[in-house]
N, CA, C and O of each residue as an XYZ file, in Angstrom:
828
protein
N       0.854     -1.196      0.000
C       0.000      0.000      0.000
C       0.886      1.240      0.000
O       1.729      1.370      0.887
N       0.735      2.153     -0.948
C       1.598      3.339     -1.006
C       1.348      4.266      0.174
O       0.220      4.418      0.643
N       2.426      4.878      0.640
C       2.342      5.777      1.788
C       1.787      7.135      1.384
O       1.066      7.753      2.167
N       2.096      7.611      0.205
C       1.642      8.935     -0.213
C       2.805      9.880     -0.392
O       3.897      9.637      0.122
N       2.573     10.971     -1.128
C       3.666     11.862     -1.488
C       3.656     13.184     -0.733
O       4.598     13.966     -0.864
N       2.623     13.455      0.051
C       2.574     14.713      0.813
C       3.662     14.707      1.880
O       4.045     13.635      2.347
N       4.176     15.885      2.284
C       5.164     15.931      3.371
C       4.648     15.217      4.619
O       3.452     15.230      4.908
N       5.557     14.605      5.341
C       5.211     13.747      6.480
C       4.249     14.404      7.461
O       3.219     13.821      7.799
N       4.570     15.606      7.922
C       3.741     16.245      8.944
C       2.379     16.642      8.396
O       1.397     16.666      9.138
N       2.309     16.951      7.121
C       1.019     17.274      6.509
C       0.148     16.023      6.378
O      -1.068     16.083      6.558
N       0.779     14.892      6.062
C       0.021     13.651      5.925
C      -0.680     13.274      7.217
O      -1.776     12.714      7.205
N      -0.028     13.589      8.343
C      -0.587     13.212      9.640
C      -0.977     14.445     10.463
O      -0.933     14.434     11.693
N      -1.355     15.492      9.756
C      -1.742     16.752     10.401
C      -2.820     16.536     11.456
O      -2.736     17.104     12.544
N      -3.831     15.724     11.153
C      -4.939     15.520     12.084
C      -4.486     14.929     13.413
O      -5.145     15.114     14.436
N      -3.358     14.216     13.397
C      -2.867     13.572     14.604
C      -1.777     14.368     15.312
O      -1.503     14.137     16.490
N      -1.155     15.303     14.599
C       0.020     15.989     15.139
C      -0.139     17.493     15.341
O       0.425     18.052     16.281
N      -0.890     18.144     14.482
C      -0.873     19.616     14.448
C      -1.668     20.241     15.586
O      -2.703     19.723     16.006
N      -1.162     21.359     16.068
C      -1.910     22.214     16.975
C      -2.825     23.102     16.139
O      -2.685     23.163     14.917
N      -3.742     23.777     16.777
C      -4.701     24.617     16.044
C      -3.969     25.643     15.177
O      -3.167     26.432     15.676
N      -4.256     25.620     13.874
C      -3.688     26.596     12.953
C      -2.204     26.461     12.703
O      -1.597     27.362     12.123
N      -1.599     25.361     13.122
C      -0.144     25.208     12.997
C       0.272     24.946     11.554
O      -0.354     24.153     10.851
N       1.329     25.619     11.124
C       1.895     25.413      9.791
C       3.181     24.603      9.910
O       3.878     24.671     10.922
N       3.484     23.841      8.870
C       4.704     23.051      8.825
C       5.482     23.391      7.556
O       5.511     22.589      6.623
N       6.110     24.561      7.504
C       6.793     24.966      6.270
C       8.073     24.191      5.985
O       8.535     24.146      4.844
N       8.642     23.586      7.011
C       9.950     22.946      6.865
C       9.810     21.444      6.617
O       9.152     20.742      7.386
N      10.426     20.958      5.548
C      10.484     19.522      5.259
C      11.678     19.252      4.364
O      12.000     20.053      3.486
N      12.330     18.129      4.586
C      13.415     17.674      3.712
C      13.038     16.372      2.998
O      13.895     15.701      2.424
N      11.748     16.023      3.040
C      11.308     14.794      2.392
C      11.421     13.571      3.275
O      11.566     12.453      2.781
N      11.355     13.778      4.586
C      11.449     12.680      5.546
C      10.194     11.793      5.499
O       9.159     12.180      4.956
N      10.315     10.613      6.074
C       9.187      9.686      6.126
C       8.939      8.996      4.805
O       9.718      9.125      3.862
N       7.830      8.252      4.749
C       7.498      7.516      3.541
C       8.517      6.440      3.223
O       8.682      6.069      2.060
N       9.205      5.932      4.240
C      10.251      4.934      4.024
C       9.629      3.575      3.696
O       8.551      3.252      4.193
N      10.304      2.776      2.860
C       9.700      1.515      2.417
C       9.610      0.465      3.521
O      10.483      0.366      4.383
N       8.543     -0.307      3.470
C       8.364     -1.471      4.336
C       8.597     -2.695      3.449
O       7.768     -3.033      2.604
N       9.715     -3.338      3.652
C      10.172     -4.405      2.752
C       9.785     -5.768      3.310
O      10.092     -6.086      4.459
N       9.111     -6.569      2.494
C       8.741     -7.929      2.901
C       9.975     -8.819      2.818
O      10.434     -9.155      1.726
N      10.509     -9.200      3.977
C      11.736    -10.007      4.031
C      11.365    -11.489      3.966
O      11.397    -12.188      4.979
N      11.018    -11.957      2.785
C      10.497    -13.320      2.626
C      11.526    -14.391      2.995
O      11.210    -15.344      3.708
N      12.758    -14.226      2.506
C      13.773    -15.253      2.747
C      14.145    -15.321      4.231
O      14.181    -16.403      4.817
N      14.418    -14.171      4.829
C      14.751    -14.157      6.258
C      13.565    -14.650      7.081
O      13.737    -15.403      8.039
N      12.366    -14.222      6.704
C      11.177    -14.668      7.411
C      10.998    -16.169      7.341
O      10.596    -16.798      8.320
N      11.301    -16.757      6.164
C      11.184    -18.209      6.008
C      12.150    -18.937      6.937
O      11.809    -19.961      7.529
N      13.353    -18.396      7.053
C      14.348    -19.013      7.937
C      13.912    -18.948      9.407
O      14.255    -19.822     10.203
N      13.156    -17.906      9.753
C      12.712    -17.717     11.137
C      11.325    -18.278     11.383
O      10.834    -18.239     12.511
N      10.681    -18.804     10.337
C       9.329    -19.320     10.485
C       8.272    -18.244     10.560
O       7.220    -18.431     11.171
N       8.560    -17.102      9.927
C       7.628    -15.968      9.951
C       7.225    -15.631      8.522
O       8.063    -15.207      7.726
N       5.960    -15.812      8.193
C       5.515    -15.571      6.819
C       5.334    -14.087      6.520
O       5.359    -13.679      5.358
N       5.151    -13.273      7.568
C       4.916    -11.837      7.361
C       5.938    -11.032      8.176
O       5.591    -10.344      9.136
N       7.188    -11.137      7.768
C       8.264    -10.370      8.393
C       8.615     -9.204      7.477
O       8.919     -9.397      6.300
N       8.570     -8.001      8.023
C       8.838     -6.796      7.237
C       9.947     -5.978      7.891
O      10.082     -5.956      9.115
N      10.733     -5.310      7.061
C      11.794     -4.425      7.527
C      11.457     -2.997      7.097
O      11.290     -2.732      5.906
N      11.358     -2.090      8.044
C      11.095     -0.685      7.746
C      12.444     -0.009      7.523
O      13.223      0.158      8.461
N      12.717      0.377      6.281
C      14.050      0.874      5.908
C      14.151      2.375      6.165
O      13.908      3.193      5.278
N      14.515      2.715      7.404
C      14.612      4.116      7.804
C      15.856      4.808      7.261
O      16.006      6.022      7.399
N      16.746      4.037      6.645
C      17.937      4.634      6.050
C      17.656      5.521      4.860
O      18.549      6.229      4.394
N      16.416      5.499      4.351
C      16.076      6.374      3.227
C      15.585      7.747      3.683
O      15.201      8.570      2.851
N      15.592      8.004      4.980
C      15.313      9.366      5.456
C      16.449     10.294      5.036
O      17.538      9.819      4.713
N      16.219     11.608      5.033
C      17.210     12.549      4.468
C      18.629     12.409      5.013
O      19.586     12.486      4.242
N      18.790     12.206      6.316
C      20.139     12.051      6.854
C      20.459     10.596      7.184
O      21.458     10.313      7.846
N      19.609      9.671      6.723
C      19.858      8.248      6.924
C      19.446      7.727      8.275
O      19.917      6.672      8.700
N      18.573      8.446      8.963
C      18.203      8.065     10.325
C      16.723      8.299     10.588
O      16.121      9.228     10.049
N      16.139      7.431     11.435
C      14.750      7.613     11.873
C      14.572      8.917     12.637
O      13.447      9.397     12.781
N      15.655      9.493     13.125
C      15.546     10.700     13.944
C      15.032     11.897     13.155
O      14.567     12.872     13.745
N      15.110     11.834     11.836
C      14.578     12.922     11.007
C      13.075     13.100     11.230
O      12.558     14.209     11.099
N      12.377     12.023     11.562
C      10.926     12.095     11.791
C      10.590     13.031     12.956
O       9.651     13.823     12.882
N      11.362     12.925     14.014
C      11.116     13.790     15.161
C      11.749     15.157     15.009
O      11.224     16.160     15.491
N      12.900     15.183     14.324
C      13.627     16.450     14.198
C      12.850     17.458     13.366
O      12.893     18.655     13.652
N      12.133     16.994     12.333
C      11.389     17.934     11.494
C      10.321     18.653     12.306
O      10.082     19.842     12.094
N       9.676     17.950     13.229
C       8.663     18.602     14.063
C       9.314     19.498     15.107
O       8.847     20.610     15.355
N      10.393     19.015     15.718
C      11.075     19.806     16.748
C      11.601     21.122     16.192
O      11.467     22.164     16.835
N      12.200     21.085     15.003
C      12.769     22.314     14.425
C      11.666     23.224     13.896
O      11.766     24.444     14.030
N      10.616     22.661     13.297
C       9.474     23.489     12.911
C       8.952     24.275     14.104
O       8.713     25.479     14.004
N       8.778     23.606     15.215
C       8.227     24.274     16.403
C       9.229     25.206     17.063
O       8.841     26.217     17.648
N      10.517     24.878     16.976
C      11.534     25.794     17.493
C      11.497     27.113     16.732
O      11.580     28.186     17.330
N      11.371     27.027     15.414
C      11.307     28.230     14.580
C      10.030     29.013     14.882
O      10.068     30.238     14.999
N       8.913     28.321     15.009
C       7.651     28.990     15.343
C       7.721     29.676     16.695
O       7.055     30.686     16.925
N       8.547     29.113     17.605
C       8.729     29.714     18.917
C       9.811     30.779     18.942
O      10.226     31.217     20.015
N      10.275     31.203     17.761
C      11.270     32.264     17.610
C      12.627     31.891     18.202
O      13.357     32.764     18.673
N      12.969     30.609     18.181
C      14.295     30.191     18.644
C      15.369     30.778     17.730
O      15.214     30.798     16.509
N      16.435     31.245     18.321
C      17.539     31.814     17.549
C      18.511     30.750     17.062
O      19.305     30.995     16.154
N      18.447     29.563     17.668
C      19.343     28.467     17.308
C      18.780     27.187     17.915
O      17.891     27.226     18.766
N      19.314     26.047     17.461
C      19.005     24.777     18.104
C      20.303     24.189     18.628
O      21.389     24.511     18.145
N      20.176     23.320     19.624
C      21.348     22.719     20.236
C      21.033     21.284     20.609
O      19.903     20.960     20.977
N      22.048     20.416     20.511
C      21.864     19.029     20.918
C      23.180     18.452     21.415
O      24.261     18.923     21.062
N      23.062     17.431     22.235
C      24.206     16.594     22.583
C      24.130     15.381     21.678
O      23.044     14.854     21.437
N      25.261     14.937     21.177
C      25.192     13.824     20.235
C      26.543     13.167     20.049
O      27.594     13.791     20.195
N      26.482     11.872     19.718
C      27.675     11.153     19.262
C      27.484     10.665     17.839
O      28.318      9.917     17.328
N      26.379     11.080     17.175
C      26.156     10.588     15.822
C      24.921     11.120     15.136
O      24.900     12.266     14.685
N      23.877     10.286     15.053
C      22.711     10.585     14.225
C      21.994     11.881     14.584
O      21.570     12.617     13.693
N      21.854     12.167     15.865
C      21.125     13.374     16.268
C      21.805     14.628     15.726
O      21.132     15.556     15.278
N      23.128     14.658     15.766
C      23.846     15.846     15.294
C      23.631     16.062     13.800
O      23.418     17.192     13.362
N      23.685     14.988     13.018
C      23.490     15.114     11.573
C      22.081     15.593     11.258
O      21.893     16.452     10.396
N      21.094     15.044     11.949
C      19.700     15.419     11.708
C      19.433     16.859     12.134
O      18.834     17.631     11.386
N      19.877     17.219     13.330
C      19.655     18.581     13.827
C      20.301     19.604     12.909
O      19.699     20.633     12.601
N      21.531     19.326     12.469
C      22.248     20.274     11.614
C      21.548     20.456     10.275
O      21.463     21.573      9.765
N      21.045     19.360      9.700
C      20.376     19.445      8.402
C      19.102     20.269      8.482
O      18.852     21.105      7.614
N      18.295     20.047      9.509
C      17.030     20.784      9.618
C      17.250     22.233     10.041
O      16.511     23.121      9.617
N      18.252     22.474     10.868
C      18.578     23.856     11.229
C      19.045     24.627      9.997
O      18.673     25.784      9.801
N      19.862     23.978      9.169
C      20.328     24.632      7.943
C      19.159     24.967      7.036
O      19.111     26.049      6.452
N      18.209     24.036      6.916
C      17.031     24.286      6.080
C      16.192     25.434      6.639
O      15.565     26.179      5.886
N      16.188     25.569      7.963
C      15.417     26.632      8.601
C      16.173     27.961      8.626
O      15.590     29.006      8.913
N      17.466     27.918      8.326
C      18.266     29.142      8.312
C      18.678     29.631      9.685
O      18.881     30.829      9.880
N      18.805     28.707     10.652
C      19.254     29.081     11.991
C      20.474     28.247     12.368
O      20.649     27.154     11.828
N      21.323     28.726     13.279
C      22.514     27.964     13.670
C      22.157     26.697     14.437
O      21.117     26.613     15.090
N      23.043     25.722     14.341
C      22.928     24.491     15.120
C      24.222     24.287     15.889
O      25.306     24.279     15.306
N      24.106     24.124     17.192
C      25.255     23.850     18.051
C      25.189     22.398     18.495
O      24.153     21.933     18.972
N      26.290     21.688     18.337
C      26.358     20.286     18.718
C      27.406     20.129     19.813
O      28.576     20.455     19.616
N      26.980     19.631     20.960
C      27.887     19.402     22.083
C      28.292     17.927     22.057
O      27.445     17.036     22.111
N      29.594     17.690     21.974
C      30.122     16.342     21.784
C      31.024     15.934     22.937
O      31.800     16.749     23.436
N      30.928     14.663     23.370
C      31.943     14.152     24.294
C      33.240     13.929     23.528
O      33.252     13.159     22.568
N      34.299     14.560     23.910
C      35.554     14.543     23.151
C      36.025     13.111     22.887
O      36.127     12.296     23.803
N      36.311     12.826     21.608
C      36.860     11.539     21.218
C      35.870     10.397     21.169
O      36.272      9.248     20.985
N      34.569     10.681     21.331
C      33.579      9.597     21.392
C      32.436      9.856     20.420
O      31.265      9.828     20.798
N      32.793     10.109     19.161
C      31.771     10.435     18.163
C      31.940      9.554     16.928
O      33.032      9.068     16.632
N      30.828      9.360     16.215
C      30.864      8.639     14.938
C      31.330      9.622     13.861
O      30.645     10.607     13.584
N      32.471      9.364     13.263
C      33.079     10.340     12.351
C      32.216     10.621     11.126
O      32.149     11.760     10.666
N      31.563      9.603     10.600
C      30.717      9.812      9.429
C      29.580     10.771      9.711
O      29.280     11.648      8.901
N      28.946     10.599     10.867
C      27.846     11.478     11.239
C      28.353     12.874     11.588
O      27.679     13.868     11.317
N      29.519     12.948     12.179
C      30.123     14.245     12.469
C      30.396     14.989     11.175
O      30.195     16.201     11.099
N      30.854     14.272     10.155
C      31.090     14.898      8.854
C      29.791     15.442      8.269
O      29.779     16.520      7.676
N      28.686     14.692      8.434
C      27.388     15.170      7.964
C      27.005     16.470      8.672
O      26.562     17.426      8.035
N      27.179     16.495      9.987
C      26.816     17.685     10.756
C      27.647     18.887     10.323
O      27.120     19.989     10.171
N      28.939     18.675     10.126
C      29.817     19.769      9.695
C      29.442     20.259      8.306
O      29.466     21.460      8.038
N      29.097     19.333      7.427
C      28.719     19.713      6.063
C      27.467     20.583      6.060
O      27.289     21.422      5.177
N      26.598     20.380      7.056
C      25.376     21.179      7.161
C      25.594     22.464      7.954
O      24.651     23.223      8.181
N      26.831     22.709      8.374
C      27.147     23.968      9.031
C      27.055     23.962     10.538
O      27.028     25.029     11.151
N      27.006     22.788     11.163
C      26.926     22.733     12.626
C      28.174     23.329     13.266
O      29.275     23.254     12.721
N      27.971     23.915     14.428
C      29.081     24.471     15.211
C      29.319     23.541     16.391
O      28.408     23.291     17.180
N      30.535     23.029     16.517
C      30.840     21.974     17.473
C      31.423     22.518     18.768
O      32.228     23.449     18.770
N      30.995     21.913     19.863
C      31.526     22.245     21.189
C      31.930     20.931     21.842
O      31.083     20.060     22.039
N      33.190     20.772     22.177
C      33.684     19.548     22.800
C      33.682     19.694     24.325
O      34.046     20.743     24.856
N      33.271     18.640     25.012
C      33.315     18.640     26.474
C      34.029     17.383     26.953
O      33.988     16.351     26.284
N      34.671     17.465     28.089
C      35.280     16.284     28.699
C      34.174     15.419     29.290
O      33.187     15.937     29.812
N      34.335     14.117     29.208
C      33.335     13.218     29.780
C      32.568     12.481     28.700
O      32.953     12.473     27.530
N      31.465     11.858     29.122
C      30.677     11.023     28.218
C      29.454     11.774     27.690
O      29.335     12.988     27.858
N      28.547     11.031     27.049
C      27.346     11.653     26.490
C      26.520     12.349     27.568
O      25.966     13.421     27.326
N      26.435     11.758     28.735
C      25.631     12.357     29.806
C      26.158     13.739     30.188
O      25.381     14.645     30.491
N      27.478     13.893     30.173
C      28.067     15.202     30.474
C      27.706     16.208     29.384
O      27.426     17.373     29.666
N      27.714     15.742     28.134
C      27.335     16.620     27.025
C      25.873     17.032     27.140
O      25.544     18.199     26.923
N      24.988     16.092     27.478
C      23.563     16.403     27.599
C      23.304     17.349     28.763
O      22.430     18.213     28.683
N      24.054     17.189     29.835
C      23.895     18.090     30.977
C      24.237     19.530     30.578
O      23.555     20.474     30.978
N      25.292     19.680     29.791
C      25.672     21.015     29.312
C      24.590     21.589     28.409
O      24.272     22.775     28.488
N      24.026     20.744     27.553
C      22.958     21.181     26.651
C      21.728     21.624     27.436
O      21.117     22.644     27.116
N      21.368     20.865     28.451
C      20.209     21.236     29.275
C      20.402     22.617     29.895
O      19.470     23.419     29.933
N      21.611     22.893     30.380
C      21.886     24.195     30.997
C      21.719     25.316     29.977
O      21.096     26.339     30.263
N      22.270     25.121     28.802
C      22.166     26.147     27.763
C      20.719     26.340     27.329
O      20.294     27.461     27.052
N      19.959     25.244     27.271
C      18.540     25.346     26.938
C      17.771     26.103     28.005
O      16.919     26.933     27.689
N      18.068     25.819     29.270
C      17.388     26.503     30.376
C      17.681     27.997     30.380
O      16.860     28.801     30.823
N      18.853     28.358     29.884
C      19.232     29.769     29.825
C      18.642     30.478     28.604
O      18.821     31.684     28.432
N      17.943     29.727     27.764
C      17.286     30.324     26.600
C      18.210     30.643     25.449
O      17.850     31.407     24.554
N      19.402     30.063     25.463
C      20.364     30.338     24.396
C      19.945     29.673     23.089
O      20.152     30.223     22.007
N      19.360     28.492     23.201
C      18.938     27.747     22.008
C      17.876     26.737     22.405
O      17.751     26.387     23.578
N      17.109     26.268     21.423
C      16.105     25.235     21.656
C      16.782     23.866     21.641
O      17.472     23.517     20.683
N      16.583     23.106     22.696
C      17.172     21.766     22.787
C      16.365     20.803     21.914
O      15.142     20.731     22.034
N      17.047     20.065     21.040
C      16.343     19.150     20.144
C      16.746     17.691     20.348
O      16.567     16.863     19.454
N      17.288     17.379     21.523
C      17.453     15.969     21.889
C      16.085     15.377     22.169
O      15.087     16.098     22.165
N      16.023     14.082     22.409
C      14.725     13.437     22.606
C      14.089     13.766     23.950
O      12.994     13.286     24.240
N      14.750     14.575     24.778
C      14.070     15.123     25.960
C      13.050     16.184     25.535
O      12.192     16.578     26.325
N      13.148     16.640     24.295
C      12.165     17.550     23.711
C      10.945     16.714     23.292
O      11.080     15.845     22.431
N       9.772     16.949     23.868
C       8.606     16.114     23.548
C       8.202     16.145     22.076
O       7.577     15.201     21.593
N       8.544     17.204     21.362
C       8.214     17.269     19.937
C       8.967     16.210     19.135
O       8.477     15.736     18.110
N      10.159     15.840     19.605
C      10.917     14.789     18.936
C      10.136     13.475     18.963
O       9.968     12.824     17.932
N       9.665     13.096     20.135
C       8.945     11.831     20.260
C       7.609     11.891     19.547
O       7.145     10.892     18.997
N       6.985     13.068     19.557
C       5.704     13.211     18.866
C       5.878     12.975     17.365
O       5.064     12.293     16.742
N       6.931     13.537     16.791
C       7.185     13.342     15.372
C       7.554     11.905     15.036
O       7.201     11.403     13.969
N       8.264     11.243     15.943
C       8.685      9.871     15.697
C       7.528      8.877     15.782
O       7.678      7.718     15.393
N       6.373      9.322     16.288
C       5.192      8.463     16.252
C       4.809      8.073     14.827
O       4.169      7.045     14.605
N       5.208      8.902     13.866
C       4.809      8.658     12.480
C       5.345      7.330     11.949
O       4.814      6.798     10.974
N       6.397      6.785     12.580
C       6.866      5.448     12.213
C       5.729      4.442     12.358
O       5.488      3.633     11.463
N       5.026      4.499     13.501
C       3.917      3.583     13.753
C       2.764      3.851     12.792
O       2.149      2.916     12.281
N       2.471      5.123     12.548
C       1.371      5.460     11.631
C       1.615      4.836     10.260
O       0.710      4.251      9.665
N       2.857      4.967      9.761
C       3.170      4.453      8.429
C       3.109      2.926      8.371
O       2.673      2.359      7.369
N       3.539      2.266      9.432
C       3.482      0.805      9.462
C       2.043      0.325      9.360
O       1.742     -0.593      8.597
N       1.159      0.942     10.124
C      -0.253      0.557     10.078
C      -0.854      0.854      8.709
O      -1.621      0.051      8.177
N      -0.508      2.002      8.139
C      -1.019      2.348      6.810
C      -0.578      1.333      5.763
O      -1.359      0.962      4.887
N       0.669      0.885      5.853
C       1.201     -0.044      4.857
C       0.632     -1.453      5.020
O       0.339     -2.118      4.027
N       0.472     -1.913      6.266
C       0.002     -3.273      6.519
C      -1.516     -3.373      6.555
O      -2.076     -4.441      6.309
N      -2.180     -2.266      6.860
C      -3.626     -2.293      7.018
C      -4.061     -2.615      8.425
O      -5.255     -2.608      8.723
N      -3.104     -2.901      9.304
C      -3.395     -3.177     10.712
C      -2.089     -3.094     11.485
O      -1.014     -3.012     10.891
N      -2.183     -3.116     12.804
C      -0.966     -3.100     13.622
C      -0.286     -4.465     13.564
O      -0.971     -5.486     13.508
N       1.041     -4.505     13.578
C       1.749     -5.793     13.580
C       1.656     -6.465     14.952
O       1.294     -5.833     15.944
N       1.986     -7.746     14.986
C       1.996     -8.468     16.265
C       3.146     -8.017     17.151
O       3.026     -8.012     18.376
N       4.253     -7.640     16.540
C       5.446     -7.234     17.295
C       6.292     -6.307     16.452
O       6.242     -6.343     15.222
N       7.073     -5.471     17.127
C       7.995     -4.548     16.464
C       9.336     -4.619     17.187
O       9.375     -4.589     18.417
N      10.421     -4.711     16.446
C      11.771     -4.672     17.019
C      12.419     -3.359     16.616
O      12.425     -3.001     15.438
N      12.967     -2.637     17.593
C      13.523     -1.304     17.360
C      14.878     -1.157     18.031
O      15.156     -1.847     19.012
N      15.740     -0.257     17.512
C      16.965      0.062     18.245
C      16.611      0.779     19.541
O      15.653      1.549     19.586
N      17.380      0.527     20.589
C      17.009      1.037     21.910
C      17.551      2.443     22.169
O      16.765      3.374     22.349
N      18.871      2.619     22.190
C      19.420      3.923     22.569
C      18.923      4.292     23.962
O      19.087      3.532     24.916
N      18.312      5.475     24.063
C      17.751      5.867     25.364
C      16.272      5.522     25.458
O      15.576      5.989     26.359
N      15.792      4.701     24.523
C      14.420      4.175     24.482
C      13.384      5.202     24.041
O      12.185      4.946     24.153
N      13.814      6.348     23.547
C      12.863      7.342     23.058
C      12.067      6.835     21.869
O      10.870      7.101     21.762
N      12.732      6.095     20.962
C      12.045      5.614     19.775
C      11.013      4.544     20.117
O       9.951      4.477     19.499
N      11.330      3.709     21.104
C      10.362      2.704     21.552
C       9.139      3.397     22.151
O       8.002      3.018     21.871
N       9.381      4.406     22.968
C       8.288      5.178     23.561
C       7.427      5.814     22.481
O       6.199      5.776     22.552
N       8.083      6.403     21.475
C       7.359      7.080     20.396
C       6.520      6.096     19.591
O       5.368      6.388     19.269
N       7.078      4.936     19.263
C       6.336      3.943     18.483
C       5.114      3.448     19.260
O       4.027      3.324     18.697
N       5.291      3.168     20.534
C       4.162      2.719     21.365
C       3.069      3.783     21.400
O       1.886      3.476     21.251
N       3.467      5.013     21.594
C       2.488      6.107     21.584
C       1.782      6.176     20.236
O       0.574      6.404     20.171
N       2.542      5.979     19.162
C       1.974      6.073     17.825
C       0.923      5.007     17.569
O      -0.141      5.300     17.023
N       1.213      3.766     17.959
C       0.225      2.700     17.778
C      -1.023      2.966     18.612
O      -2.141      2.742     18.148
N      -0.835      3.440     19.834
C      -1.981      3.755     20.696
C      -2.789      4.924     20.124
O      -4.019      4.905     20.115
N      -2.070      5.934     19.652
C      -2.746      7.131     19.106
C      -3.574      6.768     17.874
O      -4.698      7.243     17.712
N      -3.019      5.934     17.018
C      -3.737      5.525     15.814
C      -4.969      4.696     16.185
O      -6.035      4.854     15.591
N      -4.813      3.824     17.161
C      -5.934      2.984     17.592
C      -7.062      3.845     18.173
O      -8.241      3.600     17.917
N      -6.680      4.850     18.954
C      -7.683      5.739     19.564
C      -8.392      6.573     18.517
O      -9.570      6.897     18.666
N      -7.664      6.929     17.437
C      -8.237      7.779     16.385
C      -9.123      6.972     15.441
O      -9.687      7.527     14.498
């Protein structure tokens, strides 16, 4: 079943938008293919095993789903910049959407503990890097302080708009299959994506 060609947030406006809210910013996120993995499914004894290929999002990550909503709302809230702590995907996504919105993106990194490919993506999109001693938690703590001071809008998954946008993963799965699946396997990280998917399935069921 085709997902549709409208921008992601517009497709699910009824489930996501606030009254009169506009979504001018999009990089073509969402609409990722759901691939029927027949051979792998046969080996596992599963006749209906599907893989949701999130690598076709603009920066190659599912995080684009939440970032597009977070940055749209940051801009609507007159944010002068966005900021995130990251060791990889979040920095690339935040930098790409900030660049599209025409605002600076600051990325706080734990020194020496970053994925170089994703760092290159963030730099290519114009991100400004800040290195801190310590691990990711130290970087996130610094970001929280800067966010509390109003210097920039925090776009890590502690931002509820990130998780709200990532619900669209569940919406698309149901649209493609015609019903909710029996089970979903997701990358964990800090479990934000699992939370978002669960909310998405519940939200669709309620609607």
